[in-house]
Short mmCIF file of C-alpha atoms in Angstrom, two decimals:
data_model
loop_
_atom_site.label_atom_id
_atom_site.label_comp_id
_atom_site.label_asym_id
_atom_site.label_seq_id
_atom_site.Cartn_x
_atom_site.Cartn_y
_atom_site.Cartn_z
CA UNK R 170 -44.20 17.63 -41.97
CA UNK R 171 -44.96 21.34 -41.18
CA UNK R 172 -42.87 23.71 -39.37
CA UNK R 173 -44.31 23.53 -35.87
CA UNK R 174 -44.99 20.08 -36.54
CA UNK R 175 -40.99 19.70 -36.70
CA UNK R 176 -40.24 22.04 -33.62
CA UNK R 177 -42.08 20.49 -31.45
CA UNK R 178 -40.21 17.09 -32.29
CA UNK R 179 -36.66 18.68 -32.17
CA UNK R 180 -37.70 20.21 -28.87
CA UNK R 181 -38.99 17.10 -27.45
CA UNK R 182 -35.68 15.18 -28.89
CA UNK R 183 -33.75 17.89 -27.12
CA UNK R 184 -35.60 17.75 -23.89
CA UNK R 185 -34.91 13.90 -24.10
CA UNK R 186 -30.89 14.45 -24.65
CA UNK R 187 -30.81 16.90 -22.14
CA UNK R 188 -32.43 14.93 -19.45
CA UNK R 189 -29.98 11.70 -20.57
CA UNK R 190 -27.39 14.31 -20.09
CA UNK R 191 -28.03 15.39 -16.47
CA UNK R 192 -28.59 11.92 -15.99
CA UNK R 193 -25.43 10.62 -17.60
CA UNK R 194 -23.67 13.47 -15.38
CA UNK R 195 -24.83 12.38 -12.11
CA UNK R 196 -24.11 8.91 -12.48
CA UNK R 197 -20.64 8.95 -11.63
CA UNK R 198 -20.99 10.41 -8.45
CA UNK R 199 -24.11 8.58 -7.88
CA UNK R 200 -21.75 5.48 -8.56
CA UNK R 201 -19.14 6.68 -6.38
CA UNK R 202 -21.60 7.07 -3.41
CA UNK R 203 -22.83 3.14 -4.12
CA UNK R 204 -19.11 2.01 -4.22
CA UNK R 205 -17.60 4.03 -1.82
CA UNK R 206 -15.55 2.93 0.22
CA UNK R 207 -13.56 0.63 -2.08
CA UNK R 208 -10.67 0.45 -0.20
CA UNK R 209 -9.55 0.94 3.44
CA UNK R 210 -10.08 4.19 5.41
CA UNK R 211 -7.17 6.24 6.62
CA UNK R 212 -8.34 8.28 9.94
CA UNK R 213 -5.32 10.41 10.21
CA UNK R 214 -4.75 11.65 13.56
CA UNK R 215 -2.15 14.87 13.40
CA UNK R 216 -0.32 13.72 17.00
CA UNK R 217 1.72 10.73 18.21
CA UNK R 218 0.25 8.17 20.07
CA UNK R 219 -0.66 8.30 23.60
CA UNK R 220 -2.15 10.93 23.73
CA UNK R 221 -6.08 12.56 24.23
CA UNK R 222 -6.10 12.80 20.56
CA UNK R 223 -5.09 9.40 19.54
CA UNK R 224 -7.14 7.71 22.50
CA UNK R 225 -10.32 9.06 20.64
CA UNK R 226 -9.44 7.87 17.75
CA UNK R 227 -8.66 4.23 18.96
CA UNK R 228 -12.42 4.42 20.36
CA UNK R 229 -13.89 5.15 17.20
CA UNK R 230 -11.89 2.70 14.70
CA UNK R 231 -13.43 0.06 15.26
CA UNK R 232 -16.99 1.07 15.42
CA UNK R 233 -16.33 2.96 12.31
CA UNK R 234 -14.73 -0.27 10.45
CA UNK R 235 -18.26 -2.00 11.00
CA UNK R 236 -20.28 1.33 9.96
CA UNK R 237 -18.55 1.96 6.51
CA UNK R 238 -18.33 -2.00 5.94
CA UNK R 239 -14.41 -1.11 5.36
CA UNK R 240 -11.12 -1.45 7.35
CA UNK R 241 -10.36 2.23 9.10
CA UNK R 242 -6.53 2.53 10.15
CA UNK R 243 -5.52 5.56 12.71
CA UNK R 244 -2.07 7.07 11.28
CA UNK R 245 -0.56 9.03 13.91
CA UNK R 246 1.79 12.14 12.35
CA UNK R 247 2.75 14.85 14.77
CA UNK R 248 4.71 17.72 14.36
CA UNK R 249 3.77 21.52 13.71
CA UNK R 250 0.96 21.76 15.52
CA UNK R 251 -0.83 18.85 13.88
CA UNK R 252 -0.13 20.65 9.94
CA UNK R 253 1.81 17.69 9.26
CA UNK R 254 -0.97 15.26 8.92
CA UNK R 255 -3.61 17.77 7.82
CA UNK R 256 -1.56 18.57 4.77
CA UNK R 257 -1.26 14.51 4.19
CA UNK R 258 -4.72 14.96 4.13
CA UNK R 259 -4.83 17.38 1.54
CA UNK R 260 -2.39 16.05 -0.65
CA UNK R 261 -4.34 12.42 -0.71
CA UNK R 262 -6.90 12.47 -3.58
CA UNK R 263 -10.91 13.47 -2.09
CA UNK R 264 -12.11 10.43 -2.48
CA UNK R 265 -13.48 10.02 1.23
CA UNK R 266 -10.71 7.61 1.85
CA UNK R 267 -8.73 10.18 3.92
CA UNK R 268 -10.24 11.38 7.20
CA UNK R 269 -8.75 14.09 9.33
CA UNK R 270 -9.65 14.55 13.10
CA UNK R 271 -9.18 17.66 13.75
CA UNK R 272 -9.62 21.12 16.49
CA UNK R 273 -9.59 24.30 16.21
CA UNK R 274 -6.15 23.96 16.71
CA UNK R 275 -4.77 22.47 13.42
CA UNK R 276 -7.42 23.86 11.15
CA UNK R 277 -8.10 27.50 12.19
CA UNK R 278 -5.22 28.77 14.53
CA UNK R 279 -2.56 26.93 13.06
CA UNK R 280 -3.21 29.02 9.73
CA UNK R 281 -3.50 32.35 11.32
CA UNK R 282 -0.29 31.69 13.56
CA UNK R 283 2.51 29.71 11.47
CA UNK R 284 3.67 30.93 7.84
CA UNK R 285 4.70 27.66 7.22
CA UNK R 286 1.22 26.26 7.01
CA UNK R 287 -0.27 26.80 3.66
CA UNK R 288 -3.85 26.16 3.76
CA UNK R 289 -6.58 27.61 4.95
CA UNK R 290 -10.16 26.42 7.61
CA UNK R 291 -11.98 26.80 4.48
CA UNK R 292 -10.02 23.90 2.79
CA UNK R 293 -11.70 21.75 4.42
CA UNK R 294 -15.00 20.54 5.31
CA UNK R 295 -16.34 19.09 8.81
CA UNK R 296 -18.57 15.65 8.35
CA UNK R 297 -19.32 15.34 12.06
CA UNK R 298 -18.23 16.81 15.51
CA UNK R 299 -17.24 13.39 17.80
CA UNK R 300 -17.11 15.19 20.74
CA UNK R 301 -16.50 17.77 23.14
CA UNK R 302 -13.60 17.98 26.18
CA UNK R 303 -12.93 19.68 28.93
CA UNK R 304 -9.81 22.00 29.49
CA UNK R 305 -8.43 22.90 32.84
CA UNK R 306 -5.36 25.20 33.86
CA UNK R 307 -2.92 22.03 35.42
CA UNK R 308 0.50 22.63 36.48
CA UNK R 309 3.75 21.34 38.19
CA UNK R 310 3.14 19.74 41.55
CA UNK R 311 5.52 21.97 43.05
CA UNK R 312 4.19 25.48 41.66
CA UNK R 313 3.73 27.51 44.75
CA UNK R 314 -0.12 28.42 43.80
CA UNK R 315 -3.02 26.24 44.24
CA UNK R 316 -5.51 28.22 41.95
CA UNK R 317 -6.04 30.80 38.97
CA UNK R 318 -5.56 33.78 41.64
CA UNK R 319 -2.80 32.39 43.12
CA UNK R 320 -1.09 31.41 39.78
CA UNK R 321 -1.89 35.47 38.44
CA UNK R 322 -0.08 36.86 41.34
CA UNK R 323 3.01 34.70 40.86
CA UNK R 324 3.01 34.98 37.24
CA UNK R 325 3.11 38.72 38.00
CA UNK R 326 5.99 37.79 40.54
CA UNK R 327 8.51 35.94 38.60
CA UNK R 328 7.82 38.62 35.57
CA UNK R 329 9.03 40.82 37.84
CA UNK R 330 11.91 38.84 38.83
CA UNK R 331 13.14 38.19 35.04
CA UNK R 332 12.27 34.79 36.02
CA UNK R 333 8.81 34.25 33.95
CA UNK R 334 6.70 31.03 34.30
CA UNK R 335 6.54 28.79 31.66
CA UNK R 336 3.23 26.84 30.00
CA UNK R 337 3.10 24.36 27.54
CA UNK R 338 1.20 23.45 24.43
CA UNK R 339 0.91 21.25 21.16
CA UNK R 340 2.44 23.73 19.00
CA UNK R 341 2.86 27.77 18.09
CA UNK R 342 -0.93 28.86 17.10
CA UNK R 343 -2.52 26.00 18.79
CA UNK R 344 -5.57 26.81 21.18
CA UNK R 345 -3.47 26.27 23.73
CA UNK R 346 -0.57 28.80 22.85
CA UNK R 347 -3.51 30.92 22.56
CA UNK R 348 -5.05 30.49 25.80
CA UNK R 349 -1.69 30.68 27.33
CA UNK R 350 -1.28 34.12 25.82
CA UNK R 351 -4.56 35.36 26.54
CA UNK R 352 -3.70 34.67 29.96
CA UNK R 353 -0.67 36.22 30.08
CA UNK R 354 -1.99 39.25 28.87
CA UNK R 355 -4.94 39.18 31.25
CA UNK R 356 -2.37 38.50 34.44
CA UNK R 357 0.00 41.73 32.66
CA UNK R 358 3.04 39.60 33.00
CA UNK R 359 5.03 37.81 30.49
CA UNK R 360 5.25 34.36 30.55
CA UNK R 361 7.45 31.69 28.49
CA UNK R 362 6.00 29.72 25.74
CA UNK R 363 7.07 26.49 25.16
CA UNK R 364 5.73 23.85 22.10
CA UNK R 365 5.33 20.43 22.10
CA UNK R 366 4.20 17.98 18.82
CA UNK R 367 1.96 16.24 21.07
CA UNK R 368 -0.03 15.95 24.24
CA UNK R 369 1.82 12.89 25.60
CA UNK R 370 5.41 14.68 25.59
CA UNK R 371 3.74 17.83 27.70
CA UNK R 372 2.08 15.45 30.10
CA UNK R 373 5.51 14.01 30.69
CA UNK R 374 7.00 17.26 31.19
CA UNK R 375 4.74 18.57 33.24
CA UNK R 376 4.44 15.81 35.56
CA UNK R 377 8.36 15.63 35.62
CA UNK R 378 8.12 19.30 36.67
CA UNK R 379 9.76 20.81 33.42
CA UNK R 380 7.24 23.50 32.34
CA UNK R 381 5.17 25.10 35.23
CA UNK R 382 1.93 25.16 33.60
CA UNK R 383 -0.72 24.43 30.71
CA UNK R 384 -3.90 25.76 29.31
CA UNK R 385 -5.31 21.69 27.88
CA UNK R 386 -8.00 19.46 27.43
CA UNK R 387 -7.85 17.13 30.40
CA UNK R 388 -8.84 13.72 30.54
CA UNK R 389 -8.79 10.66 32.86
CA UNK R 390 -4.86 10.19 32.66
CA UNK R 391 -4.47 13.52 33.96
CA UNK R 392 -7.02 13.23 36.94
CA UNK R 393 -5.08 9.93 37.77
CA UNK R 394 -1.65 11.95 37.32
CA UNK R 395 -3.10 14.69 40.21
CA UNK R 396 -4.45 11.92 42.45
CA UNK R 397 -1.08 10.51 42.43
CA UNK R 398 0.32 13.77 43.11
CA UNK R 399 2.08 14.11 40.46
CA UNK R 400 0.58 17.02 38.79
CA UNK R 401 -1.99 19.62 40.30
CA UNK R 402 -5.58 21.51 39.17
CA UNK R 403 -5.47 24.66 39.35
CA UNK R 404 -9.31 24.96 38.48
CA UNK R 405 -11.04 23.72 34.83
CA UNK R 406 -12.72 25.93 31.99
CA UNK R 407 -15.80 25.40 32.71
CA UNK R 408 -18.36 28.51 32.96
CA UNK R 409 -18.66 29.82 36.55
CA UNK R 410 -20.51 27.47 38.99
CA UNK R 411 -20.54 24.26 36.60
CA UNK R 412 -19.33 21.09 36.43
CA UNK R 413 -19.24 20.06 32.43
CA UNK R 414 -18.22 16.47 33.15
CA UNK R 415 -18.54 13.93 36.60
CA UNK R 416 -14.69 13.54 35.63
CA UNK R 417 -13.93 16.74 37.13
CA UNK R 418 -16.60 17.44 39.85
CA UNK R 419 -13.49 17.80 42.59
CA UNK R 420 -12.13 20.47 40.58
CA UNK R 421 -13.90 24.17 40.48
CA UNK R 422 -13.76 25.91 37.84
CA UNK R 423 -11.28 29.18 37.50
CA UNK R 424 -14.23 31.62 36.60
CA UNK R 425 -15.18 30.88 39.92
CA UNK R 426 -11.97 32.95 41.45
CA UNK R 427 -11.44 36.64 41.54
CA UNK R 428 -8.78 36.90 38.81
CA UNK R 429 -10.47 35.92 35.54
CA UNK R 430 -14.00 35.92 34.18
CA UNK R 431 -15.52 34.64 31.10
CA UNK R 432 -12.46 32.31 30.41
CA UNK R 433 -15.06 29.65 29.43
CA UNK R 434 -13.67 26.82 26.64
CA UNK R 435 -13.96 23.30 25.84
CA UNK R 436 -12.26 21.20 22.93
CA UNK R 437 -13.87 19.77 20.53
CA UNK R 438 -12.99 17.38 17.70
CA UNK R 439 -14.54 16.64 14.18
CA UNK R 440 -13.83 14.48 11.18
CA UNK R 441 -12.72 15.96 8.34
CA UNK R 442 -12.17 15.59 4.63
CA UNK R 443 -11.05 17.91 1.39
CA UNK R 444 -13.75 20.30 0.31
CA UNK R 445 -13.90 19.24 -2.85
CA UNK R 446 -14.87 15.25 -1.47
CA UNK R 447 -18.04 14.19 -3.38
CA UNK R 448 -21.51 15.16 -1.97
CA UNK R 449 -22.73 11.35 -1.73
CA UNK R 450 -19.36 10.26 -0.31
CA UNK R 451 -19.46 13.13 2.43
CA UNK R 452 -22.95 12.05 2.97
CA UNK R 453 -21.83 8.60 3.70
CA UNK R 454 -19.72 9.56 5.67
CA UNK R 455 -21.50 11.60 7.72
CA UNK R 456 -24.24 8.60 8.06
CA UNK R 457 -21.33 6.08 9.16
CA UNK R 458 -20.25 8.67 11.85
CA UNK R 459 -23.82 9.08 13.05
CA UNK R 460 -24.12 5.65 13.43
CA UNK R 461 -20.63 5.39 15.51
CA UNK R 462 -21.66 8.08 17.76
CA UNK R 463 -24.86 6.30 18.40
CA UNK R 464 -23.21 2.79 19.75
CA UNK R 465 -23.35 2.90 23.57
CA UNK R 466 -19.90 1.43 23.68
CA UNK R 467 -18.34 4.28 22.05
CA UNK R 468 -20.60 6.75 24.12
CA UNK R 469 -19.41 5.08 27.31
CA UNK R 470 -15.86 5.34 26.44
CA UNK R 471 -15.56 8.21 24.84
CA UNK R 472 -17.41 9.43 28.71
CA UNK R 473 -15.12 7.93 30.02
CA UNK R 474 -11.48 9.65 29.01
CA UNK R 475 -14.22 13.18 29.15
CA UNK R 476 -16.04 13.37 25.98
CA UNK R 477 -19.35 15.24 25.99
CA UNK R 478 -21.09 13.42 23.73
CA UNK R 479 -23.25 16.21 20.87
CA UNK R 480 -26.25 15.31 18.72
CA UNK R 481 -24.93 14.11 15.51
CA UNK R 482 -25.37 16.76 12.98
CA UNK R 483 -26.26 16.58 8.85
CA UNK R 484 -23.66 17.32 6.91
CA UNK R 485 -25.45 20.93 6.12
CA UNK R 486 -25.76 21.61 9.98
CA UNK R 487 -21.74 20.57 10.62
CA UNK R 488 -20.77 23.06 8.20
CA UNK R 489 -22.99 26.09 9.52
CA UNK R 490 -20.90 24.93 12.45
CA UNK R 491 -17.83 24.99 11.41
CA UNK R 492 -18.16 28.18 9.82
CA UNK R 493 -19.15 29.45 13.32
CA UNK R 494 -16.40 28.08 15.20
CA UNK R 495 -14.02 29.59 12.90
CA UNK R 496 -15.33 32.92 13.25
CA UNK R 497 -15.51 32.34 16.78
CA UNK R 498 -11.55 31.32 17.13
CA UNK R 499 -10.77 34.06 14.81
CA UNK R 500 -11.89 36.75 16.72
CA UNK R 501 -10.28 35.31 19.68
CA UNK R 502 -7.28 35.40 18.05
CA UNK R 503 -7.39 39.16 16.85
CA UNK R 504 -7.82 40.01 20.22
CA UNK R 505 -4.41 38.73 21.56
CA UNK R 506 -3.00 39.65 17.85
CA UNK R 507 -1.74 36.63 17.30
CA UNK R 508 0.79 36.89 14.31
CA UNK R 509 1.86 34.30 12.23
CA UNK R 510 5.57 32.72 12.78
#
């Protein structure tokens, strides 16, 4: 055998061995994708039960169970400002088997706002946003002001008095601490903070008239809660002139007033998992939440409690999203310098 006859062997053999080597690499996760999931599906939801949060969740177990062929159990865990349960999360292994549903709450305020949490957005990665909610400013049924105007003046009022107003939220650093303060700043009178672990405790308060107000998603309990009279609108989030769901068409929105402007937000909420969860297995995943999104059932009652419903995103296009949201509620936050706790 000549020379060149033998290199061209050894580099064919070699071209062989490396191809059975990429091959031999991908196979595991190629494996994992096939298998997955092996066991049942933990859909951890980072407040107690009764609440917006958990409601969601209870809509889209089910539906879920069917689309991933496995068993999906909701695990409610509340308590600083949903870091509890995302840290669960964290801690599990990334095998897929752990899903997060998370805001921009618990995975991009709660980070910049509370030196007890120790991650970071970027530690994990969005599969697929489940929807979009409405927020509206609701307070006390006895709060002497019947709209955003009305509430700036007496906010300005009982600053003045040493007597400041008080809002609730789910927690220091959650979007709704920072909406508070943002208000607060814009109305140039102090107002009382006060945290909840949950949505379901501030309801209570606030219908039992223990904190005056609260920057919050809103859903159908609390549009029964103000036609009982037991709580009051004092306008929704929506951009100036809109309506964002037939929920709320009695309700205008506060960028319609005089005080504020450009105080435009919705919530919405994703599924997460660890970053480092398989490719395949996040692409499964994402495929199974497509599928949920796409039953009218879960449409109709996720409509129902106030959900906009989105176009279900590949798993490329929900992290260019999430990547934008988190700038998005970052800069927010710089602007009221919010500083971690």
């Amino acid at each position: 055998m000549n020379r060149k006859t033998f290199s061209v062997r050894a580099l064919a053999l070699l071209g062989a061995f490396g191809l059975s080597a990429l091959t031999l690499g991908s196979a595991p996760a190629q494996a994992q994708a096939q298998a997955f999931p092996t066991k049942p599906v933990s859909l951890m939801v980072p407040y107690p039960a009764g609440g917006l949060s958990d409601a969601i969740a209870r809509v889209v177990e089910k539906p879920l169970s069917k689309a991933l062929g496995q068993m999906v159990m909701v695990e409610n865990l509340g308590g600083v400002s949903g870091a509890l349960g995302a840290q669960k999360v964290l801690g599990a292994p990334a095998d897929g088997h752990f899903l997060y549903q998370g805001s921009p709450n618990e995975l991009i305020l709660a980070p910049m706002a509370l030196q007890a949490v120790k991650y970071r957005s970027e530690d994990f990665r969005m599969v697929q946003i489940i929807g979009a909610f409405p927020m509206a400013v609701l307070a006390r049924k006895d709060l002497p002001a019947s709209n955003i105007d009305e509430l700036a003046a007496l906010a300005k009022k009982a600053a003045a008095e040493g007597k400041p107003l008080t809002y609730g939220s789910v927690g220091i650093g959650s979007f709704y601490h920072v909406l508070g303060e943002h208000f607060s700043h814009l109305a140039g009178a102090a107002m009382t903070h006060v945290p909840y672990k949950g949505m379901a405790p501030l309801s209570t308060d606030l219908a039992g008239g223990q904190v005056d107000v609260s920057f919050i998603v809103v859903g159908a309990k609390d549009v029964a809660l103000a036609e009982q009279g037991r709580i009051k609108f004092l306008g929704t989030l929506a951009p100036a002139g809109k309506v964002e769901v037939p929920l709320l068409k009695a309700y205008p929105s506060v960028n319609d007033g005089k005080f504020v402007k450009d105080f435009a937000y919705n919530a919405w909420t994703g599924y997460f998992v660890r970053k480092d969860t398989p490719e395949p297995v996040v692409q499964a995943l994402n495929k199974a939440l497509a599928t949920t999104m796409a039953d009218p059932e879960v449409r109709a009652q996720l409509e129902k409690i106030g959900g906009m419903i989105p176009a279900p995103m590949s798993p490329a296009e929900a992290t260019k999203e999430y990547e934008a949201q988190t700038a998005r509620f970052r800069t927010i936050a710089r602007a009221i310098r919010l500083q971690a706790q």
